[in-house]
mmCIF file of C-alpha atoms and ligand atoms in Angstrom:
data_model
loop_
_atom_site.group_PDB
_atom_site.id
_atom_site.type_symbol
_atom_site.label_atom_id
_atom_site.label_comp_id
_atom_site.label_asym_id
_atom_site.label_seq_id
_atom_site.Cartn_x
_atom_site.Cartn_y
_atom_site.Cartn_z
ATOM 1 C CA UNK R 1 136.267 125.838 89.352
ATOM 2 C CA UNK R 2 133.790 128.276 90.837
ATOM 3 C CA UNK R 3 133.089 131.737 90.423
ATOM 4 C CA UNK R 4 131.444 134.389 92.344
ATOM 5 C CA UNK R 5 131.998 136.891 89.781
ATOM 6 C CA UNK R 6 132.461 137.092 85.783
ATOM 7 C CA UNK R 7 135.356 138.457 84.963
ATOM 8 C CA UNK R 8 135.060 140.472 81.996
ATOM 9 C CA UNK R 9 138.202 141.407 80.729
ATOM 10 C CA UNK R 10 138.792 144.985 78.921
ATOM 11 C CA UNK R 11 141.277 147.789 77.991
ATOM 12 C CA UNK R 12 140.893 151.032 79.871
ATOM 13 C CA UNK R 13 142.630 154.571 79.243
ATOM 14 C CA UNK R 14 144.855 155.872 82.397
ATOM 15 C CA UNK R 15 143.411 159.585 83.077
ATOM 16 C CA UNK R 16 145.010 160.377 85.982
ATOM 17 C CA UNK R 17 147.996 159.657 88.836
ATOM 18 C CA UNK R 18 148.600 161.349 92.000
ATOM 19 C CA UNK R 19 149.957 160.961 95.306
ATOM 20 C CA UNK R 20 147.831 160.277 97.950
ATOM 21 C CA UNK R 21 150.272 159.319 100.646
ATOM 22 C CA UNK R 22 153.393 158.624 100.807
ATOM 23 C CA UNK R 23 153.822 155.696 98.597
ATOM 24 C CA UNK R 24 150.192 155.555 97.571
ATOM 25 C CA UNK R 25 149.284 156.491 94.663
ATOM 26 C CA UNK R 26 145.489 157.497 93.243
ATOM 27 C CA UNK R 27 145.111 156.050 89.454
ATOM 28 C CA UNK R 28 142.332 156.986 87.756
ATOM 29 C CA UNK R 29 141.089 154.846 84.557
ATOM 30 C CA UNK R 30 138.598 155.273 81.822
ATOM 31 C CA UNK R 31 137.058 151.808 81.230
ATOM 32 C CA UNK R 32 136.067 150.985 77.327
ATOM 33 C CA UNK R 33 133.063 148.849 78.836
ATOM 34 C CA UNK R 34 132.492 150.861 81.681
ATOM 35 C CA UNK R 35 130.222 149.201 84.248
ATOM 36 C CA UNK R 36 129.255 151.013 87.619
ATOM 37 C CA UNK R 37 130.924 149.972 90.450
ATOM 38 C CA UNK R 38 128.978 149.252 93.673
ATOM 39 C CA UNK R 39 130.615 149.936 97.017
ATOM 40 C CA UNK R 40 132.791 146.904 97.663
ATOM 41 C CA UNK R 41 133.673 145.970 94.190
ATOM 42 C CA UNK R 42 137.236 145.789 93.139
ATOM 43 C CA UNK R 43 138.974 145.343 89.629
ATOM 44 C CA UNK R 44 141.236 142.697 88.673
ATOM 45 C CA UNK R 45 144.438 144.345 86.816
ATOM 46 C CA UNK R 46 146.794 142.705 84.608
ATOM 47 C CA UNK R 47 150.627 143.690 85.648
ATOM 48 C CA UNK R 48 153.911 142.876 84.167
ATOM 49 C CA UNK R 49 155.974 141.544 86.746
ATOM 50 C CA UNK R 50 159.920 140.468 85.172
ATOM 51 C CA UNK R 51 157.783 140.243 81.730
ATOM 52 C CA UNK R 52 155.283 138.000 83.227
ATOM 53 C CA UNK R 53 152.001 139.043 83.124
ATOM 54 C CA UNK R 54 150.422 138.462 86.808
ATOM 55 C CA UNK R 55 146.908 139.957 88.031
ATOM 56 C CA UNK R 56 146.579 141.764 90.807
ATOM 57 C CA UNK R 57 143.186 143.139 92.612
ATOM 58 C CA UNK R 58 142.384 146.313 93.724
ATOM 59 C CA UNK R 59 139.454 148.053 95.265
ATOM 60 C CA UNK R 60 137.491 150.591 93.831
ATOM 61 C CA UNK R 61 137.965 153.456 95.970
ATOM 62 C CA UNK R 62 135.600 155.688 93.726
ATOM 63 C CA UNK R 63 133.999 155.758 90.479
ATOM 64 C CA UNK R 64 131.500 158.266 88.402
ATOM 65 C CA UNK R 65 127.873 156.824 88.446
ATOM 66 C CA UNK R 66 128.036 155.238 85.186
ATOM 67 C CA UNK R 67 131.627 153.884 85.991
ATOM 68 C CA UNK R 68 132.887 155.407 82.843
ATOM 69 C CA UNK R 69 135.932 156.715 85.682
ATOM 70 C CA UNK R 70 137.040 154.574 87.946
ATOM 71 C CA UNK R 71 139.573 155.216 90.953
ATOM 72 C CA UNK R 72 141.838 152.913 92.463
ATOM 73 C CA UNK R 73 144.733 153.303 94.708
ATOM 74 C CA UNK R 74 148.109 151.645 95.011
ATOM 75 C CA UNK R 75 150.634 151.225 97.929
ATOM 76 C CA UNK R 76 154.037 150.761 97.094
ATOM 77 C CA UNK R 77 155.303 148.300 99.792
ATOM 78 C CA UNK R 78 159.209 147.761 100.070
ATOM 79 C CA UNK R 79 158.347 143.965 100.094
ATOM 80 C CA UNK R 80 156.303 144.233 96.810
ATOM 81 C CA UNK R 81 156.405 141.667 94.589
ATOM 82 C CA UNK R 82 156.490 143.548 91.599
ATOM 83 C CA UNK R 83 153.144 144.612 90.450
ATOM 84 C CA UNK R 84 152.930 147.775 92.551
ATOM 85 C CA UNK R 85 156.007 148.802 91.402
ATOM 86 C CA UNK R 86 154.473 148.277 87.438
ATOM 87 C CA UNK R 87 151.714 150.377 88.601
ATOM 88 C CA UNK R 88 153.170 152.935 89.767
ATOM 89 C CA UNK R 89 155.097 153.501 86.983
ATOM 90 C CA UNK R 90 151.766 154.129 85.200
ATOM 91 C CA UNK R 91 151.480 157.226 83.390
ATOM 92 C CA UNK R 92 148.297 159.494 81.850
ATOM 93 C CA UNK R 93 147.842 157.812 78.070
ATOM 94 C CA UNK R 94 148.891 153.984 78.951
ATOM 95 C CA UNK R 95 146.522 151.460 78.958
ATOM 96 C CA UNK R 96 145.537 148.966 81.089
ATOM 97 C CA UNK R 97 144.092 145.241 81.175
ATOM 98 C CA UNK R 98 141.516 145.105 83.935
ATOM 99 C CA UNK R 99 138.173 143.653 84.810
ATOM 100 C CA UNK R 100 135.033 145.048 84.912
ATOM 101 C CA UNK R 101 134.383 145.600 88.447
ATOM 102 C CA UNK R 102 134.043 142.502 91.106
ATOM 103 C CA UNK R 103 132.074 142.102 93.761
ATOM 104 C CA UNK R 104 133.113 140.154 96.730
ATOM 105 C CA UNK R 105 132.822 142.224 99.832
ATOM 106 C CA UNK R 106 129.306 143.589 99.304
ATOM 107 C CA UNK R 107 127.523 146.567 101.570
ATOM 108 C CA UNK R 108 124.642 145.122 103.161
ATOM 109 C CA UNK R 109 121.933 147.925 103.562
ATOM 110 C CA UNK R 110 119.421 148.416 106.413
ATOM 111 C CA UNK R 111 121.325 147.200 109.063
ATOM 112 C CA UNK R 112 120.697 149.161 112.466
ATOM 113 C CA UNK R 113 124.600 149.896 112.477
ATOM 114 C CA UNK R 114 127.506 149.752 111.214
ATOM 115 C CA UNK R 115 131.119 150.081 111.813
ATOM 116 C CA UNK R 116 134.021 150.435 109.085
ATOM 117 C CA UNK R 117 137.413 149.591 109.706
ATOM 118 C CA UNK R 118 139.933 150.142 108.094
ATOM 119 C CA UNK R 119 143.814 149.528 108.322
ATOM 120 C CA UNK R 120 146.300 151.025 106.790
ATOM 121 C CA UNK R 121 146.180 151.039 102.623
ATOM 122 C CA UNK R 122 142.836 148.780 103.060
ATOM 123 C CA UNK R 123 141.183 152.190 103.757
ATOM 124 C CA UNK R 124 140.610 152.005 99.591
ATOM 125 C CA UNK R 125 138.017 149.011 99.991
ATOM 126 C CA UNK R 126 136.002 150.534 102.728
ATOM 127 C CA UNK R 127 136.120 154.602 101.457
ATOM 128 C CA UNK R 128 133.254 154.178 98.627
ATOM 129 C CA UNK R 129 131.241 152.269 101.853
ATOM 130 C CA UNK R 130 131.363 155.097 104.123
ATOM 131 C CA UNK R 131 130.371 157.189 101.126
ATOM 132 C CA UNK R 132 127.118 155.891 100.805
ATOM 133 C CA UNK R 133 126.526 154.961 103.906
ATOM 134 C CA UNK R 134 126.705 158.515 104.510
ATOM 135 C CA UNK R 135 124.336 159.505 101.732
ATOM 136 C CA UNK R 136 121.772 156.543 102.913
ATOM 137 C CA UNK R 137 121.886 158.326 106.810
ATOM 138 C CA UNK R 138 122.881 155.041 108.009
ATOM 139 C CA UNK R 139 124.396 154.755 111.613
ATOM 140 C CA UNK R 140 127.586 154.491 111.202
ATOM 141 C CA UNK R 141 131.707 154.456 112.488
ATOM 142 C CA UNK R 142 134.488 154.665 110.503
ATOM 143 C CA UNK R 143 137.522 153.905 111.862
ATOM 144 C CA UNK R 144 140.458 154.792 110.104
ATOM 145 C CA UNK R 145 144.099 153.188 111.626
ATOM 146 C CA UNK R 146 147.292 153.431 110.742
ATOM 147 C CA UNK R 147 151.052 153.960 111.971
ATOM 148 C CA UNK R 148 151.562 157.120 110.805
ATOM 149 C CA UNK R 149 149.763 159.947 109.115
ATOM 150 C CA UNK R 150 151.725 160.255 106.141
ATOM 151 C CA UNK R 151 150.665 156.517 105.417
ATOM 152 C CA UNK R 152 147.176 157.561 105.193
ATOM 153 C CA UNK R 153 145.453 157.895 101.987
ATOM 154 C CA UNK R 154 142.307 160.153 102.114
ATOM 155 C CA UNK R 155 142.399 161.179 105.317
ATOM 156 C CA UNK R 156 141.119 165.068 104.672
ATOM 157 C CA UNK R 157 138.774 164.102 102.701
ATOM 158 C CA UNK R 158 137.395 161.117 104.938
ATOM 159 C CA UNK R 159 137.373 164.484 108.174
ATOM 160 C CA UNK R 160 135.605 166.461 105.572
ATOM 161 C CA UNK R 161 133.054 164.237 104.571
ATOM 162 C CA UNK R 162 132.595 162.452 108.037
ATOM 163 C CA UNK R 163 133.429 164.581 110.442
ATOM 164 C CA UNK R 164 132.214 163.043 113.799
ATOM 165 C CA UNK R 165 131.409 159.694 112.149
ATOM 166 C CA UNK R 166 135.569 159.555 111.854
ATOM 167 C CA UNK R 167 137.816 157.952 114.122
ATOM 168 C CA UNK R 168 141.220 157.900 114.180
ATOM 169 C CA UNK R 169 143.941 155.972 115.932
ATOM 170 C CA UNK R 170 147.563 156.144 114.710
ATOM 171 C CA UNK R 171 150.417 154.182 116.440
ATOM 172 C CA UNK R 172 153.218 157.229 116.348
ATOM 173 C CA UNK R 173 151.154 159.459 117.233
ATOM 174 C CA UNK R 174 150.480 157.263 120.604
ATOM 175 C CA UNK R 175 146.344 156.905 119.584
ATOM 176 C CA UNK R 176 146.873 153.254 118.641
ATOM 177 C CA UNK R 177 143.560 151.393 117.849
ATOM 178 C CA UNK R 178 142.442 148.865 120.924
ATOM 179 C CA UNK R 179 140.675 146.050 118.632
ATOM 180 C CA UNK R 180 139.082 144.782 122.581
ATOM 181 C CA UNK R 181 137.691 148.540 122.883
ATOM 182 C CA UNK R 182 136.307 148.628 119.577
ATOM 183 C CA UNK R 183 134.933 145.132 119.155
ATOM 184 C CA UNK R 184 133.634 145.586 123.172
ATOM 185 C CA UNK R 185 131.404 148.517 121.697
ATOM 186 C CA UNK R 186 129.795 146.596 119.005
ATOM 187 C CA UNK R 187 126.327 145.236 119.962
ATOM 188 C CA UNK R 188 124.763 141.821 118.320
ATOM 189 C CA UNK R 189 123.004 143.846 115.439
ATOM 190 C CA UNK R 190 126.026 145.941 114.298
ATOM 191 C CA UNK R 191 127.660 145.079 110.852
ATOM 192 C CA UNK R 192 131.050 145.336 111.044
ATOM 193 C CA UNK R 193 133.268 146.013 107.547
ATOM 194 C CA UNK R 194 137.386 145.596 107.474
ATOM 195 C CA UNK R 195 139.781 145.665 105.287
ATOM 196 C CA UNK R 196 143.645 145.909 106.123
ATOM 197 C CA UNK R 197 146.418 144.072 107.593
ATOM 198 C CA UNK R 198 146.235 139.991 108.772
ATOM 199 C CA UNK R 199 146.935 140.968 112.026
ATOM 200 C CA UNK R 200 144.661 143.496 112.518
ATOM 201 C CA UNK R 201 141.671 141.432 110.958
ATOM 202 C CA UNK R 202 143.073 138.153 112.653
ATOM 203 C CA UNK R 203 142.892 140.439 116.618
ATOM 204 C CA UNK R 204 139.292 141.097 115.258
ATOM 205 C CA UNK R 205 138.168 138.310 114.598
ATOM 206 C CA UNK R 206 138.872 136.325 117.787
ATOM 207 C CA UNK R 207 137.598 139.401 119.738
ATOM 208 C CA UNK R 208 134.190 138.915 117.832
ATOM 209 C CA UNK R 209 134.198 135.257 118.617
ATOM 210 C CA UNK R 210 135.102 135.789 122.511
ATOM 211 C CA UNK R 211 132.174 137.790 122.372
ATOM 212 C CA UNK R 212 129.787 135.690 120.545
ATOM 213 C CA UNK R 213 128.812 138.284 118.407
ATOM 214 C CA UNK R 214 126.903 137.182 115.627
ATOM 215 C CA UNK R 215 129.312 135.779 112.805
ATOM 216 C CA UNK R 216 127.667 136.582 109.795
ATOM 217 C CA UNK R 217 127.904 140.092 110.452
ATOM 218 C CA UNK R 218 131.591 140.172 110.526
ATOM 219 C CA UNK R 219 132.879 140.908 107.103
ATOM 220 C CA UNK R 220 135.845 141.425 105.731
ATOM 221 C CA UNK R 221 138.303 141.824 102.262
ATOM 222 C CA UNK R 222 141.365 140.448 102.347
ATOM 223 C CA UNK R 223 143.208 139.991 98.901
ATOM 224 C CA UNK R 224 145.364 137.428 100.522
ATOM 225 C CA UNK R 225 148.119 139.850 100.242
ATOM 226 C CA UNK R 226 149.119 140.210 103.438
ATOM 227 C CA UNK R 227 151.035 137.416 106.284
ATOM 228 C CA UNK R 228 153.042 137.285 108.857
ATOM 229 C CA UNK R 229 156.039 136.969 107.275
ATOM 230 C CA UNK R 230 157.765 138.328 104.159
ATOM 231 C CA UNK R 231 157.318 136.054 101.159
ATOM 232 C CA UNK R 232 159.672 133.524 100.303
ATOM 233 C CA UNK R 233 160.580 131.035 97.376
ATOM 234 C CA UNK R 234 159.807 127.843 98.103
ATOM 235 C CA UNK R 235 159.489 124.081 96.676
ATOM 236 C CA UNK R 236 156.261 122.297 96.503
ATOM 237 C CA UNK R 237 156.080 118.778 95.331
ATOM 238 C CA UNK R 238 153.299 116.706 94.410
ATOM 239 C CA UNK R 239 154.201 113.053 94.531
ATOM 240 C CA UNK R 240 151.217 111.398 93.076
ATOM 241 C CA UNK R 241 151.274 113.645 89.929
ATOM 242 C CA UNK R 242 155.376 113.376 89.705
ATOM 243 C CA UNK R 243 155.280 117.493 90.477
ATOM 244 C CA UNK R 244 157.965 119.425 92.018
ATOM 245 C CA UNK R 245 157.993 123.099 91.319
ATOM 246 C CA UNK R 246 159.192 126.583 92.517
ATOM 247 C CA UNK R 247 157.010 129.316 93.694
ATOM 248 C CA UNK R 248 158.855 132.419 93.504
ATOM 249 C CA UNK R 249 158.237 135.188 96.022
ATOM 250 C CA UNK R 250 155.930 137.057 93.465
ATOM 251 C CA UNK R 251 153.136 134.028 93.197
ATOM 252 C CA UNK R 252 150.974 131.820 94.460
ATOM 253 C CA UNK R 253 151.402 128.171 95.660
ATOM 254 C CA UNK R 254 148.256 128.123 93.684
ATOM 255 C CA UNK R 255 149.333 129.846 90.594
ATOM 256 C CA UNK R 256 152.959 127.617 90.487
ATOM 257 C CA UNK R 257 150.914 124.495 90.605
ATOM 258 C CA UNK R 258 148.560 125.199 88.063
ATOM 259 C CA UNK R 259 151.435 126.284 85.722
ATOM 260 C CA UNK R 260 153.176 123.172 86.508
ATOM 261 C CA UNK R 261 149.640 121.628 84.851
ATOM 262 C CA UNK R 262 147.848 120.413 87.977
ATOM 263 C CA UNK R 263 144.623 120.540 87.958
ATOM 264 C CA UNK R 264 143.801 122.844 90.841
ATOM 265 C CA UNK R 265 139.924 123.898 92.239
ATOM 266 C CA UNK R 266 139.503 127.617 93.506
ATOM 267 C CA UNK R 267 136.871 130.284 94.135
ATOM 268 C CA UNK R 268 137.907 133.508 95.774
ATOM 269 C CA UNK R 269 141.802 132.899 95.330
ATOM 270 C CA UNK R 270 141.750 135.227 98.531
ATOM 271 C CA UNK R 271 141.840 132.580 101.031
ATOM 272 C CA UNK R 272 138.339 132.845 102.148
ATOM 273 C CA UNK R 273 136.430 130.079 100.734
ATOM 274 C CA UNK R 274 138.437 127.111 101.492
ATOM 275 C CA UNK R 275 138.042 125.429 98.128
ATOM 276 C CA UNK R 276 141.623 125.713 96.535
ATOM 277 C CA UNK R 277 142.570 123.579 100.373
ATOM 278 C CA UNK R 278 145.743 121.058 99.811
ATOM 279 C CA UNK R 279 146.590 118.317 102.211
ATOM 280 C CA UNK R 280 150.497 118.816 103.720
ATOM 281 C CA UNK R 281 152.044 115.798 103.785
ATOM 282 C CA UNK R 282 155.505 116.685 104.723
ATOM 283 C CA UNK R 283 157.030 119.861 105.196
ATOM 284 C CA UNK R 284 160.791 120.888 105.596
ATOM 285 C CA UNK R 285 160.338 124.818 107.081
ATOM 286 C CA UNK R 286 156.976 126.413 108.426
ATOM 287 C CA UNK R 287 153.962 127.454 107.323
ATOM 288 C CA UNK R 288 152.820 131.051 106.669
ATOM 289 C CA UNK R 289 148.506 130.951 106.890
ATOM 290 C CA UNK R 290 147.639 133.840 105.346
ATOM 291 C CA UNK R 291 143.565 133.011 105.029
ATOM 292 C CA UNK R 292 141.085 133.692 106.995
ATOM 293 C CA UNK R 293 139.395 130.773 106.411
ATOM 294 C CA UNK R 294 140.570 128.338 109.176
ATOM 295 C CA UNK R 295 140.553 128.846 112.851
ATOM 296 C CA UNK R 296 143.658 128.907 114.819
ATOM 297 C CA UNK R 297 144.007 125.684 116.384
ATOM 298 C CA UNK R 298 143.909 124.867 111.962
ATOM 299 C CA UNK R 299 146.192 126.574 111.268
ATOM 300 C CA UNK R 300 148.737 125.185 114.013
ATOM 301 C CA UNK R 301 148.142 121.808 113.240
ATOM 302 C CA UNK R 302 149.678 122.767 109.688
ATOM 303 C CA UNK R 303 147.732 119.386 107.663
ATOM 304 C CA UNK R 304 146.151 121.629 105.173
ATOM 305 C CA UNK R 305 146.563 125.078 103.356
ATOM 306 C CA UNK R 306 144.924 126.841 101.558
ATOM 307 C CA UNK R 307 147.152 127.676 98.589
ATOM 308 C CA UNK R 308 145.549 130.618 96.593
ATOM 309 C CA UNK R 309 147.475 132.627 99.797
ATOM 310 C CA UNK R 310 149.613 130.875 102.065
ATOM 311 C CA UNK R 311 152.868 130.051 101.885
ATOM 312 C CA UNK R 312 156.080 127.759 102.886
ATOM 313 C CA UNK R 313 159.213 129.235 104.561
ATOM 314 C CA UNK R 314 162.092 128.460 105.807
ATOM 315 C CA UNK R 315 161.286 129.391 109.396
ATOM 316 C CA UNK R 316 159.480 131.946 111.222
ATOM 317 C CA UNK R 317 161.983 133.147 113.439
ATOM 318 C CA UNK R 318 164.015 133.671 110.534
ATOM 319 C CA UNK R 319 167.149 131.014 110.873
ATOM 320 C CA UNK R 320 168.717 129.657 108.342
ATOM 321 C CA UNK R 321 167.293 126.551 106.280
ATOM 322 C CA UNK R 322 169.552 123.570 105.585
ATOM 323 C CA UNK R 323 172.211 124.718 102.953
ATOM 324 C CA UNK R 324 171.621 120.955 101.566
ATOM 325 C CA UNK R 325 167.689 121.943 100.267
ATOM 326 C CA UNK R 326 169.280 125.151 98.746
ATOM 327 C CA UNK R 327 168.070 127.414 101.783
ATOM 328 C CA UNK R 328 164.437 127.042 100.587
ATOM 329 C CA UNK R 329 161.182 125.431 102.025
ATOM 330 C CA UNK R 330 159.670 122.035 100.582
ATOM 331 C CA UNK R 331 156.282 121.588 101.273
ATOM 332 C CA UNK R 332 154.717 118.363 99.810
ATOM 333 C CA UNK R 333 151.273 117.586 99.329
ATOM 334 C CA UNK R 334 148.363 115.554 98.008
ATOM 335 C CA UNK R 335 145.816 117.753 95.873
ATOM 336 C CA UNK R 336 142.026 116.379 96.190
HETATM 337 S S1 LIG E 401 140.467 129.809 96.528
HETATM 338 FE FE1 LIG E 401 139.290 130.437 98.237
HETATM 339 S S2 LIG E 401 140.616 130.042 99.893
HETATM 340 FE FE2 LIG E 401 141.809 129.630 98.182
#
């Protein structure tokens, strides 16, 4: 195994919860080895999910210098596997296992430009960005999109602080965001930051490549939380090892396998890297790609995943599996 970060593991104090939006919530925790967080960064938290202890990530929206406060923010999704229902049920006084903060998404300074997108609850990995982009007097956008305004964490506070530098686009309100207007305005030395939903990042990303922007300045936080489709149990079998397990709805392919004692390599766990890739070797249902590491025509071939994130199901278009396999997806594969 690699690692991009050390994760230092500590208890911190929770200060403070409020609503942000409706079903975000703002949690703010005192570290006991507080470290200060750079824009970017994100904590890994410890949850209890059914009595299971599962980590979770989540940016660091803001933080005092010295990082002896931290703020994070949580969106209660209706599909949630569990942990942001555990953290939402936080209150001021309970403690907390997290990380000190990680850095995978890092703010590049002294770029000519920049734009800052954000969709959705992935506004809370790109607010502390705009922040000091601001206080740097960088040239920069922040675009802020969403479906509706009540979903939108921060947004007075992102008007107050940014006022022209803002943009805006939300779907109800008929101001969606055009990802071929946006990416069309970018020129080959703008940076462009963005965090939120797969689809969103996925429309970006093949709108950069059609217009050869430069790659490298493309960047983007995922968390691998997000696919197409809603998150299923499925079976994975490894024949050579003699492994067939269950990966509930609430893990990884990645995290089931290495329970079930295979020896599994990984890096980001976020689907970005690659590393944690298995070979398919049969599959009985479909494949849901949530990285961002593979191209398209990859992904549709289906011989490999990238297990820290994506998933089996039973199909896409959402019929039935074979009563005979229990209704569930088998997915069987050869580890290197
Ligand atoms: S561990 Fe990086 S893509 Fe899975």
């Amino acid at each position: 195994m690699a690692a991009t970060n050390i994760e230092v593991w500590q208890q911190a104090t929770v200060i403070e919860t409020v609503a942000v939006a409706t079903n975000i919530q703002r949690i703010v925790l005192e570290p006991a080895s507080p470290k200060r967080a750079e824009p970017g960064s994100h904590l890994d938290v410890f949850v209890t999910v059914n009595g299971e202890r599962q980590k979770r990530s989540y940016s660091v929206v803001d933080s005092t210098d010295d990082g002896s406060r931290v703020a994070i923010s949580v969106l209660q999704a209706p599909l949630s596997r569990g942990g942001s229902i555990f953290m939402h049920s936080l209150n001021p006084g309970d403690t907390l296992e997290i990380t000190q903060p990680l850095q995978n998404f890092p703010l590049r300074v002294g770029a000519p430009s920049y734009v800052l997108l954000a969709g959705g609850i992935g506004v809370t990995a790109i607010v502390n960005m705009a922040r000091v982009l601001r206080k740097l007097g960088a040239k920069y956008t922040l675009v802020y999109a969403a479906r509706s305004r009540e979903r939108m964490a921060y947004l007075p506070e992102l008007h107050a602080l940014h006022g022209d530098n803002l943009r805006v686009h939300i779907d109800d309100e008929g101001t969606e965001l055009s990802v071929a207007e946006l990416v069309g305005s970018v020129d080959q030395q703008t940076e462009l930051y963005m965090c939120g939903p797969i689809r969103l990042m996925d429309a970006v990303r093949r709108a950069w490549r059609e217009r050869e922007l430069t790659y490298p300045n493309l960047r983007f936080e995922t968390f691998g939380n997000s696919g197409w489709y809603d998150p299923e149990e499925f079976i994975v079998r490894v024949p050579r090892l003699g492994v067939e397990t269950r990966v509930s709805a609430g893990r990884s392919m990645l995290e089931a396998l290495e329970d079930a004692g295979v020896e599994m390599m990984f890096d980001c766990r976020k689907g970005e890297c690659g590393l944690c890739e298995v070979k398919v070797l049969a599959l009985e249902g479909a494949i849901d790609h949530r990285d961002v590491f593979y191209s398209e025509r990859q992904q549709h071939t289906a011989a490999t995943m990238c297990c820290c994130v994506s998933r089996a199901l039973t199909s896409p278009s959402g019929l039935q599996a074979d009563a005979a396999r229990g209704g569930l997806a088998i997915v069987t594969i050869a580890v290197s």
